[in-house]
Amino acid sequence: MDLRKILNGLDNLKAKGNLEIEINKIESDSRKIEKGDIFVAIKGFEVDAHEHINEAIKNGAIAIVADSAADIKKIPVPENVTLIVAEDSRKALSIMAGNFYKHPSKKFQIIGVTGTKGKTTTTFMIKQVLEKAGHKVGLIGTVAVYIGNEKLYDSERTTPDSIELQQLFVRMVKEKVEYVVMEVSSQSLKYSRVEGIEFDAVIFTNFSKDHISLKEHPNMEDYFNSKLKIFNMSKTFFVNADDYYVVKVKSMFPNLNIKTFGIDNPADFLAKDITVQNSGADFKIKIGERNERIKVPIPGRFSVYNSLAAICIALKYNVDAEKIKEALLEVKVPGRSELIPNEKGLSIMIDYAHSPESLENILNAVKSYSRGNVISVFGCGGNRDTTKRPIMGEISGKIADYTIITSDNPRNEEPQSIINQIEEGIKRTNGKYECITDRIQAIKKAIKMATRNDIIVLAGKGHEPYQEIKGEKFSFDEREIVAKILKEV
């Protein structure tokens, strides 16, 4: 494609060299550069791609896009290579990728789901409802990428980078996808991965403390402001009326079409007569002129909120009540309140809960229907928000009958150091607990001590099939681990 067309929509560019050239493809990884490509240099957390411009040129790059914050004078670009300096090379990459792939997302309806919790479950619910109505649906999110029932691959991050995203959209267009449901992370908004995408509708599930660290957001204000960027990318929004932060956006964006869903406060879509059991949750909601009883096989009050969000989208696209009820009754989400079937008759639940509020939600949910003890097994991720560790320890100590503090993804931190910080919080309670650094041994201890009336909650890993230690990912699928332990016990 002609370089000028690729740069369309980018303002305040500085260019040196020939712009009348044909570009083979766009890359932000110098190792993937081939002859005739354009290399977009981005300063990352650990690697500054500007340091690899020479490598990109050696591999065949005929044009370079650098960030205005970089020291361009230190980049010796040959005369035959075009140099473009953008105000923000991350944002430029996203816009360029959209131009290069001819904006495939305009050829289907794209639904964005953002928020601290519930994104994954809500996207799976929306997908199920739209498919029940006969539509072909793509899904992009934390667990995996799907087209219909086909899983393309497991996800590395919640929202892919801009090049991968546009390539996915191209494939979905070829496979005649009508709707794409997509988790939109705060990181993807902050770093412009979804820049240039027009969402047909957006869900804002909730907002609470999470993702505060050197590599994510420095504070809650930055986290919230990153989320708000999505309100420039659509005209139709559905937000949680019961969330203090989320509901504020109605007054912040008075010219947008923002409707609400909720339980406790007045809302456009209001759930009533709620029942939560170990088999799931059910509630009533007015659809048309009738009060419909909705059942979902995921226990917990949070499941009602996620269902309400999915119903908002279903009604926007004229899915009838019976199809909605059938779809939500059948929905399954990997690693979210997922019970592991076993011949021992034990209740063992895997859940991705890795923030204070999500841990509190899942423990309260199972506590409400447990006939025995709630055994909580969890840790906290390394190189992430350290302030939440004692908070989560205190939550588990207050709600669970027994807590086993263990490792999650320690990454480059010492596991024992993380455990010590969690322990600070649980010591403020009267909760019974112990610390077992090895997560497999922690799970084994929980299974050995459990009776048929108890519920074991393995929190934090959810769908993840790995454990990340010292920069390396080791195979760690809790379903397989539990199955192996049950054979041994």
Coordinates of C-alpha atoms in Angstrom, one line a residue:
M1 CA 0.0 0.0 0.0
D2 CA 1.1 3.6 -0.7
L3 CA 2.8 5.1 2.3
R4 CA 0.7 8.3 2.2
K5 CA -2.5 6.2 2.5
I6 CA -1.1 4.4 5.5
L7 CA -0.4 7.7 7.2
N8 CA -3.8 9.1 6.5
G9 CA -5.4 10.7 9.6
L10 CA -2.1 11.2 11.4
D11 CA -1.5 14.9 12.3
N12 CA 1.7 16.8 13.0
L13 CA 4.0 14.4 11.3
K14 CA 7.6 15.3 10.5
A15 CA 9.0 13.4 7.6
K16 CA 12.4 13.1 5.9
G17 CA 12.7 11.2 2.7
N18 CA 10.4 9.8 0.0
L19 CA 6.7 9.3 0.9
E20 CA 5.8 8.1 -2.6
I21 CA 6.7 4.5 -1.8
E22 CA 4.9 1.2 -1.6
I23 CA 4.9 -0.6 1.8
N24 CA 4.8 -4.3 2.0
K25 CA 3.5 -4.5 5.6
I26 CA 3.6 -2.8 9.0
E27 CA 5.6 -4.2 11.9
S28 CA 6.5 -3.0 15.5
D29 CA 8.9 -5.9 16.1
S30 CA 12.3 -5.4 14.3
R31 CA 12.8 -9.2 14.1
K32 CA 9.7 -9.6 11.9
I33 CA 10.8 -6.9 9.4
E34 CA 11.3 -8.0 5.8
K35 CA 12.2 -6.2 2.6
G36 CA 9.8 -3.4 1.9
D37 CA 8.3 -3.1 5.3
I38 CA 7.7 -0.1 7.6
F39 CA 8.9 -0.3 11.2
V40 CA 7.1 1.6 13.9
A41 CA 9.3 2.1 16.9
I42 CA 7.6 2.1 20.3
K43 CA 9.2 2.6 23.7
G44 CA 7.9 -0.2 25.9
F45 CA 8.3 -1.0 29.6
E46 CA 11.3 -3.2 29.2
V47 CA 12.4 -2.6 25.6
D48 CA 12.8 0.6 23.6
A49 CA 12.3 -0.4 20.0
H50 CA 14.1 2.8 18.9
E51 CA 17.3 1.0 19.9
H52 CA 16.4 -1.7 17.2
I53 CA 15.9 0.7 14.3
N54 CA 19.3 -0.3 12.8
E55 CA 18.3 -4.0 13.0
A56 CA 15.0 -3.2 11.3
I57 CA 16.8 -1.4 8.4
K58 CA 19.2 -4.3 8.0
N59 CA 16.2 -6.6 7.7
G60 CA 14.8 -4.6 4.9
A61 CA 12.7 -1.7 6.4
I62 CA 12.3 1.1 3.8
A63 CA 10.5 3.5 6.2
I64 CA 10.7 4.1 10.0
V65 CA 8.2 5.7 12.3
A66 CA 9.7 7.1 15.5
D67 CA 8.2 8.7 18.6
S68 CA 8.7 12.4 19.1
A69 CA 9.9 11.7 22.6
A70 CA 12.9 9.7 21.2
D71 CA 16.3 11.3 20.6
I72 CA 16.1 11.2 16.8
K73 CA 19.6 12.7 16.4
K74 CA 21.0 9.4 17.8
I75 CA 19.2 7.4 15.1
P76 CA 21.5 7.2 12.0
V77 CA 18.8 6.6 9.3
P78 CA 20.3 6.2 5.7
E79 CA 19.2 8.6 3.0
N80 CA 17.3 5.8 1.1
V81 CA 15.1 5.1 4.2
T82 CA 12.2 7.4 4.9
L83 CA 12.0 8.7 8.5
I84 CA 8.7 9.8 10.0
V85 CA 8.4 11.3 13.5
A86 CA 5.0 11.0 15.1
E87 CA 3.7 12.7 18.2
D88 CA 2.8 9.3 19.7
S89 CA 4.1 6.3 17.8
R90 CA 1.7 3.9 19.7
K91 CA -1.3 5.9 18.5
A92 CA 0.2 6.2 15.0
L93 CA 0.7 2.4 14.9
S94 CA -3.0 1.8 15.6
I95 CA -4.2 4.3 13.0
M96 CA -1.7 3.0 10.4
A97 CA -2.8 -0.6 11.0
G98 CA -6.4 0.4 10.5
N99 CA -5.6 2.1 7.2
F100 CA -3.4 -0.7 6.0
Y101 CA -6.0 -3.4 6.6
K102 CA -8.8 -1.1 5.2
H103 CA -10.8 -0.8 8.4
P104 CA -12.3 -4.3 8.5
S105 CA -14.2 -3.6 11.7
K106 CA -16.6 -1.4 9.8
K107 CA -17.9 -4.5 8.1
F108 CA -19.5 -5.9 11.2
Q109 CA -21.0 -4.7 14.5
I110 CA -18.4 -4.5 17.3
I111 CA -19.4 -4.6 20.9
G112 CA -16.9 -3.4 23.5
V113 CA -16.9 -4.5 27.1
T114 CA -14.8 -2.6 29.7
G115 CA -14.6 -2.5 33.5
T116 CA -12.6 -3.9 36.3
K117 CA -14.5 -7.2 36.7
G118 CA -17.0 -9.2 34.7
K119 CA -15.6 -8.4 31.2
T120 CA -14.9 -12.1 30.3
T121 CA -18.2 -13.5 31.6
T122 CA -20.2 -10.7 30.0
T123 CA -18.6 -11.2 26.6
F124 CA -19.3 -15.0 26.7
M125 CA -22.9 -14.3 27.7
I126 CA -23.3 -11.8 24.8
K127 CA -21.8 -14.2 22.4
Q128 CA -24.1 -17.0 23.6
V129 CA -27.2 -14.8 23.3
L130 CA -26.4 -13.5 19.8
E131 CA -25.5 -17.0 18.6
K132 CA -28.8 -18.4 20.0
A133 CA -30.5 -15.7 17.8
G134 CA -28.8 -17.2 14.8
H135 CA -25.8 -14.8 14.3
K136 CA -22.2 -15.6 13.6
V137 CA -20.1 -14.1 16.4
G138 CA -16.4 -13.5 17.1
L139 CA -15.0 -13.1 20.6
I140 CA -11.7 -11.4 21.6
G141 CA -10.8 -11.5 25.3
T142 CA -8.7 -12.6 28.2
V143 CA -9.4 -16.3 27.8
A144 CA -9.1 -16.8 24.0
V145 CA -10.1 -15.7 20.6
Y146 CA -13.1 -17.4 19.0
I147 CA -15.0 -17.4 15.7
G148 CA -18.2 -19.2 16.4
N149 CA -17.4 -22.4 18.2
E150 CA -13.8 -22.5 16.9
K151 CA -11.1 -21.4 19.3
L152 CA -8.4 -19.8 17.2
Y153 CA -5.9 -19.5 20.1
D154 CA -5.4 -18.8 23.8
S155 CA -4.9 -15.1 24.5
E156 CA -1.6 -13.6 25.7
R157 CA -3.4 -10.4 26.9
T158 CA -6.9 -9.2 27.3
T159 CA -6.9 -6.9 24.2
P160 CA -4.4 -7.7 21.4
D161 CA -2.0 -5.1 20.0
S162 CA -3.3 -3.0 17.1
I163 CA -1.7 -5.0 14.3
E164 CA -2.9 -8.4 15.6
L165 CA -6.3 -6.9 16.2
Q166 CA -6.7 -5.7 12.6
Q167 CA -5.5 -9.0 11.3
L168 CA -8.1 -10.7 13.4
F169 CA -10.8 -8.4 12.1
V170 CA -9.7 -9.3 8.5
R171 CA -10.1 -13.0 9.2
M172 CA -13.5 -12.4 10.8
V173 CA -14.7 -10.5 7.8
K174 CA -13.5 -13.4 5.5
E175 CA -15.4 -15.8 7.7
K176 CA -18.6 -13.7 7.5
V177 CA -18.8 -12.8 11.2
E178 CA -21.7 -10.5 11.9
Y179 CA -20.9 -9.4 15.5
V180 CA -17.6 -9.2 17.4
V181 CA -17.7 -9.0 21.2
M182 CA -14.4 -7.7 22.6
E183 CA -13.0 -7.1 26.0
V184 CA -11.4 -3.7 26.1
S185 CA -8.7 -3.3 28.8
S186 CA -7.6 -0.1 30.4
Q187 CA -4.1 -0.8 29.0
S188 CA -5.4 -1.0 25.5
L189 CA -7.2 2.3 25.9
K190 CA -4.3 4.0 27.6
Y191 CA -1.8 2.9 25.0
S192 CA -4.0 3.4 22.0
R193 CA -4.3 -0.2 20.8
V194 CA -8.0 0.3 19.9
E195 CA -7.5 3.8 18.5
G196 CA -9.6 4.4 15.4
I197 CA -12.2 1.6 16.1
E198 CA -15.8 2.6 16.2
F199 CA -17.8 0.5 18.6
D200 CA -21.5 -0.1 17.8
A201 CA -22.2 -0.4 21.6
V202 CA -20.1 -0.4 24.8
I203 CA -20.7 -2.0 28.2
F204 CA -19.0 -0.5 31.3
T205 CA -19.4 -3.2 34.0
N206 CA -17.9 -1.7 37.1
F207 CA -14.9 0.1 38.4
S208 CA -12.7 -0.7 41.5
K209 CA -9.1 -0.9 42.7
D210 CA -7.0 -3.0 40.5
H211 CA -4.1 -2.7 38.0
I212 CA -2.2 -0.2 40.1
S213 CA 1.5 -0.8 39.5
L214 CA 4.6 0.6 37.8
K215 CA 3.7 -1.4 34.7
E216 CA 0.0 -0.6 34.6
H217 CA -1.5 2.5 36.2
P218 CA 0.3 4.8 38.7
N219 CA -3.0 5.6 40.5
M220 CA -6.8 5.2 40.4
E221 CA -7.2 8.5 38.6
D222 CA -5.1 7.3 35.7
Y223 CA -6.9 4.0 35.6
F224 CA -10.3 5.7 35.5
N225 CA -9.3 8.3 32.9
S226 CA -8.0 5.5 30.7
K227 CA -11.4 3.8 30.9
L228 CA -13.1 7.0 29.9
K229 CA -11.3 7.1 26.6
I230 CA -13.8 4.5 25.3
F231 CA -16.6 7.1 25.5
N232 CA -15.1 8.8 22.4
M233 CA -15.4 5.6 20.5
S234 CA -19.2 4.9 20.4
K235 CA -22.6 6.6 20.7
T236 CA -24.4 3.9 22.6
F237 CA -23.4 2.8 26.1
F238 CA -24.8 0.6 28.9
V239 CA -23.4 1.3 32.4
N240 CA -23.8 -0.1 35.9
A241 CA -26.2 2.2 37.9
D242 CA -25.0 0.6 41.2
D243 CA -21.4 1.5 40.7
Y244 CA -20.4 5.0 42.1
Y245 CA -17.7 5.6 39.5
V246 CA -19.4 4.1 36.5
V247 CA -22.7 5.9 36.9
K248 CA -20.9 9.3 37.0
V249 CA -20.2 9.0 33.3
K250 CA -23.9 9.9 32.5
S251 CA -23.3 13.4 33.7
M252 CA -19.8 13.6 32.3
F253 CA -21.0 12.8 28.8
P254 CA -24.6 14.3 28.6
N255 CA -24.7 14.1 24.8
L256 CA -24.2 10.4 24.5
N257 CA -26.9 7.7 24.5
I258 CA -26.1 6.1 27.9
K259 CA -28.6 3.6 29.5
T260 CA -28.2 1.9 32.9
F261 CA -28.6 -1.5 34.3
G262 CA -28.7 -2.4 38.0
I263 CA -30.2 -4.0 41.1
D264 CA -30.2 -1.4 43.9
N265 CA -30.7 1.9 42.2
P266 CA -33.3 3.0 39.5
A267 CA -32.1 1.8 36.1
D268 CA -33.4 1.3 32.6
F269 CA -32.8 -2.4 33.0
L270 CA -33.6 -3.4 36.6
A271 CA -33.3 -6.9 38.2
K272 CA -35.8 -7.8 40.9
D273 CA -36.7 -10.9 43.0
I274 CA -33.1 -12.3 43.0
T275 CA -32.3 -15.7 44.2
V276 CA -28.7 -17.1 44.5
Q277 CA -28.0 -20.8 45.0
N278 CA -25.1 -23.1 44.5
S279 CA -26.3 -24.0 41.0
G280 CA -26.5 -20.4 39.9
A281 CA -28.7 -17.3 40.1
D282 CA -32.1 -16.2 38.9
F283 CA -34.0 -12.9 38.8
K284 CA -36.8 -11.1 37.1
I285 CA -36.5 -8.4 34.5
K286 CA -39.1 -6.6 32.4
I287 CA -38.7 -7.3 28.7
G288 CA -41.3 -5.6 26.6
E289 CA -44.6 -5.9 28.6
R290 CA -43.7 -9.0 30.6
N291 CA -41.6 -9.7 33.6
E292 CA -39.3 -12.6 32.6
R293 CA -37.6 -15.0 34.9
I294 CA -33.9 -15.3 33.9
K295 CA -31.7 -18.1 35.2
V296 CA -27.9 -18.3 34.8
P297 CA -25.8 -21.3 36.0
I298 CA -23.1 -19.1 37.6
P299 CA -23.7 -18.4 41.3
G300 CA -23.3 -15.0 42.8
R301 CA -24.9 -11.6 42.7
F302 CA -22.2 -10.5 40.2
S303 CA -23.7 -13.0 37.8
V304 CA -26.9 -10.9 37.8
Y305 CA -25.0 -7.8 36.8
N306 CA -23.2 -9.7 34.0
S307 CA -26.5 -11.1 32.8
L308 CA -28.1 -7.7 32.8
A309 CA -25.3 -6.3 30.6
A310 CA -25.8 -9.1 28.2
I311 CA -29.5 -8.5 28.1
C312 CA -29.0 -4.9 27.3
I313 CA -27.0 -5.9 24.2
A314 CA -29.5 -8.6 23.3
L315 CA -32.4 -6.2 23.4
K316 CA -30.5 -3.6 21.3
Y317 CA -30.2 -6.2 18.6
N318 CA -33.9 -7.3 19.0
V319 CA -33.2 -10.8 20.4
D320 CA -36.5 -12.1 21.8
A321 CA -37.0 -13.1 25.5
E322 CA -37.1 -16.8 24.9
K323 CA -33.8 -16.8 23.1
I324 CA -32.2 -14.7 25.9
K325 CA -33.5 -17.1 28.5
E326 CA -32.3 -20.2 26.7
A327 CA -28.8 -18.7 26.0
L328 CA -28.1 -17.5 29.6
L329 CA -29.3 -20.9 31.0
E330 CA -26.6 -22.6 28.9
V331 CA -23.7 -20.2 29.3
K332 CA -20.3 -21.6 30.4
V333 CA -17.2 -19.5 31.0
P334 CA -13.8 -21.1 31.3
G335 CA -12.2 -20.3 34.7
R336 CA -15.2 -18.3 36.0
S337 CA -17.0 -20.0 38.9
E338 CA -16.1 -23.2 37.2
L339 CA -16.9 -26.4 39.2
I340 CA -14.5 -29.3 38.5
P341 CA -16.5 -32.5 38.2
N342 CA -15.1 -35.4 40.2
E343 CA -16.0 -38.9 41.5
K344 CA -15.2 -37.9 45.1
G345 CA -18.2 -35.7 45.3
L346 CA -16.1 -32.7 46.4
S347 CA -17.1 -29.1 45.4
I348 CA -14.0 -27.6 43.9
M349 CA -14.3 -24.3 42.1
I350 CA -11.8 -22.5 39.9
D351 CA -12.2 -18.8 39.6
Y352 CA -10.1 -16.0 38.1
A353 CA -10.7 -13.7 41.1
H354 CA -7.4 -11.8 41.5
S355 CA -8.5 -8.4 42.9
P356 CA -9.9 -7.6 46.4
E357 CA -13.5 -7.1 45.2
S358 CA -13.6 -10.2 42.9
L359 CA -12.2 -12.4 45.7
E360 CA -14.8 -10.9 48.1
N361 CA -17.6 -11.5 45.6
I362 CA -16.7 -15.2 44.9
L363 CA -16.2 -16.1 48.6
N364 CA -19.4 -14.4 49.6
A365 CA -21.3 -16.1 46.8
V366 CA -20.2 -19.6 47.9
K367 CA -20.5 -18.8 51.6
S368 CA -24.2 -18.0 51.0
Y369 CA -25.1 -21.5 50.0
S370 CA -22.3 -23.7 51.5
R371 CA -23.5 -26.4 53.9
G372 CA -20.0 -26.8 55.3
N373 CA -16.8 -24.8 55.3
V374 CA -15.4 -22.5 52.6
I375 CA -11.7 -23.3 52.0
S376 CA -10.0 -20.5 50.1
V377 CA -6.7 -21.1 48.2
F378 CA -5.2 -18.0 46.7
G379 CA -2.1 -15.9 46.1
C380 CA -1.2 -12.6 44.4
G381 CA 0.7 -11.9 41.2
G382 CA 4.2 -10.6 41.3
N383 CA 5.3 -7.3 39.7
R384 CA 1.8 -6.0 40.2
D385 CA -0.1 -3.9 42.7
T386 CA 1.4 -4.7 46.1
T387 CA -1.2 -2.7 48.1
K388 CA -4.0 -5.2 47.4
R389 CA -2.1 -8.1 48.9
P390 CA -2.9 -7.5 52.6
I391 CA -6.4 -6.4 51.6
M392 CA -7.1 -9.7 50.0
G393 CA -5.6 -11.5 53.0
E394 CA -8.0 -9.7 55.3
I395 CA -11.0 -10.5 53.0
S396 CA -10.3 -14.2 52.9
G397 CA -9.7 -14.3 56.6
K398 CA -13.0 -12.7 57.3
I399 CA -15.1 -14.7 54.9
A400 CA -13.5 -18.1 54.4
D401 CA -13.5 -20.7 57.2
Y402 CA -10.0 -21.7 56.3
T403 CA -7.4 -20.0 54.0
I404 CA -4.3 -21.4 52.4
I405 CA -2.1 -18.6 51.2
T406 CA 0.0 -19.7 48.3
S407 CA 1.6 -18.6 45.0
D408 CA -0.1 -17.2 42.0
N409 CA 2.2 -16.0 39.2
P410 CA 5.2 -14.7 41.2
R411 CA 6.9 -13.5 38.1
N412 CA 10.2 -11.9 39.1
E413 CA 9.3 -11.5 42.8
E414 CA 10.2 -13.9 45.6
P415 CA 7.0 -16.0 46.3
Q416 CA 7.6 -15.9 50.1
S417 CA 7.7 -12.1 50.0
I418 CA 4.3 -11.9 48.3
I419 CA 2.9 -14.4 50.8
N420 CA 4.2 -12.4 53.7
Q421 CA 2.4 -9.3 52.5
I422 CA -0.9 -11.2 52.2
E423 CA -0.3 -12.7 55.6
E424 CA -0.2 -9.1 57.1
G425 CA -3.8 -8.7 56.2
I426 CA -5.1 -12.1 57.4
K427 CA -3.5 -11.6 60.8
R428 CA -5.9 -8.7 61.3
T429 CA -8.7 -11.3 61.4
N430 CA -9.6 -14.3 63.4
G431 CA -9.5 -16.4 60.3
K432 CA -7.7 -19.8 60.4
Y433 CA -5.0 -20.1 57.8
E434 CA -1.6 -21.5 56.8
C435 CA 0.9 -20.6 54.1
I436 CA 2.1 -23.2 51.5
T437 CA 4.3 -21.6 48.9
D438 CA 4.0 -24.5 46.4
R439 CA 0.5 -24.1 44.8
I440 CA 0.2 -27.8 43.9
Q441 CA 0.8 -28.7 47.6
A442 CA -1.6 -26.0 48.7
I443 CA -4.3 -27.5 46.5
K444 CA -3.5 -31.0 47.7
K445 CA -3.9 -29.8 51.3
A446 CA -7.3 -28.2 50.6
I447 CA -8.5 -31.4 48.9
K448 CA -7.3 -33.6 51.8
M449 CA -9.0 -31.5 54.4
A450 CA -12.3 -31.0 52.6
T451 CA -15.6 -33.0 53.2
R452 CA -18.5 -33.3 50.8
N453 CA -20.2 -30.4 52.4
D454 CA -17.3 -28.1 52.0
I455 CA -16.4 -25.8 49.0
I456 CA -12.9 -25.3 47.9
V457 CA -12.3 -22.1 46.0
L458 CA -9.0 -22.0 43.9
A459 CA -8.8 -18.3 43.2
G460 CA -6.6 -16.3 40.9
K461 CA -5.6 -18.6 38.1
G462 CA -8.9 -19.3 36.5
H463 CA -8.5 -20.2 32.8
E464 CA -4.7 -19.7 32.8
P465 CA -2.9 -22.9 31.8
Y466 CA 0.5 -21.7 33.1
Q467 CA 2.4 -20.3 36.1
E468 CA 4.9 -17.5 35.4
I469 CA 8.1 -17.7 37.5
K470 CA 11.3 -15.7 36.8
G471 CA 10.2 -14.8 33.3
E472 CA 9.3 -18.4 32.3
K473 CA 5.8 -19.8 31.9
F474 CA 5.4 -23.4 33.2
S475 CA 2.5 -25.6 32.4
F476 CA -0.1 -25.3 35.2
D477 CA -3.7 -26.1 34.4
E478 CA -5.6 -26.4 37.7
R479 CA -8.2 -28.8 36.2
E480 CA -5.5 -31.3 35.3
I481 CA -3.7 -30.7 38.6
V482 CA -6.9 -31.3 40.6
A483 CA -7.7 -34.5 38.6
K484 CA -4.2 -35.8 39.3
I485 CA -4.4 -35.0 43.0
L486 CA -7.8 -36.7 43.3
K487 CA -6.4 -39.9 41.9
E488 CA -3.6 -39.9 44.5
V489 CA -5.7 -38.9 47.5

